[in-house]
């Protein structure tokens, strides 16, 4: 079993919908939680990161971490066709460590 | 400000050959990390270099190696290529050591035939 599990999708939603993306993990040592967006033929770009448990909001994006359940989420409000991409969760034990990634969820937002 | 540059973008090699991939980090970034991305395994950490020293290494065979030069540019080498080495190889740079503040390049797509 992988350390970080993520539903591969694809997830197809209409424009304007609220999108929920999730990851579960098994390693309780993870403390930094990140969400990356990857467009086709591009490298991942960091959307948000959260330290330990809690919520963080940035524009249309909200990241939630529940360490007790080993569950993290990314919510996208008012989704746009330009949000169509693969979303990767990633985790680290401390700021200096390598990242462990989920397999990615492919999101398609239809006009 | 130039981003992370990886060359070449695409590469086709034959089983048994070796290959060298290059990564030029953002100016001022001293940490360079390499990841392998495949449909089955996703992104997996290969190694991290900081100031020409390998600081972390992932769980890959010794056929995968890397180095970093004094100008922070990094290369990774894969010897005795196998079909399973076909992947997108991504390089990420950051100012300090480690994963926070990563900027990824667009990757090198390696196909082994």
Coordinates of N, CA and C in Angstrom, one line a residue, chain A residues 1 39 46 54 57 60 69 77 102 108:
Chain A
X1 N 0.8 -1.2 0.0 CA 0.0 0.0 0.0 C 0.9 1.2 0.0
X39 N -0.3 20.9 -15.4 CA -0.9 21.0 -16.7 C -0.1 20.0 -17.6
X46 N 3.3 24.7 -7.3 CA 2.7 24.7 -6.0 C 1.5 25.7 -5.9
X54 N -5.4 22.0 10.2 CA -6.1 23.3 10.1 C -6.5 23.6 8.6
X57 N -6.8 29.4 3.3 CA -7.6 29.8 2.2 C -6.8 30.8 1.3
X60 N -9.8 31.3 -4.5 CA -10.9 30.3 -4.7 C -10.5 29.0 -4.1
X69 N -7.3 12.1 11.3 CA -7.9 11.2 10.4 C -6.9 10.9 9.3
X77 N -13.5 26.7 -5.4 CA -14.8 27.3 -5.6 C -14.9 27.9 -7.0
X102 N 1.0 11.9 -3.8 CA -0.1 11.1 -4.2 C 0.0 10.9 -5.7
X108 N -11.4 17.8 -14.9 CA -11.9 18.4 -16.1 C -13.1 19.3 -15.8

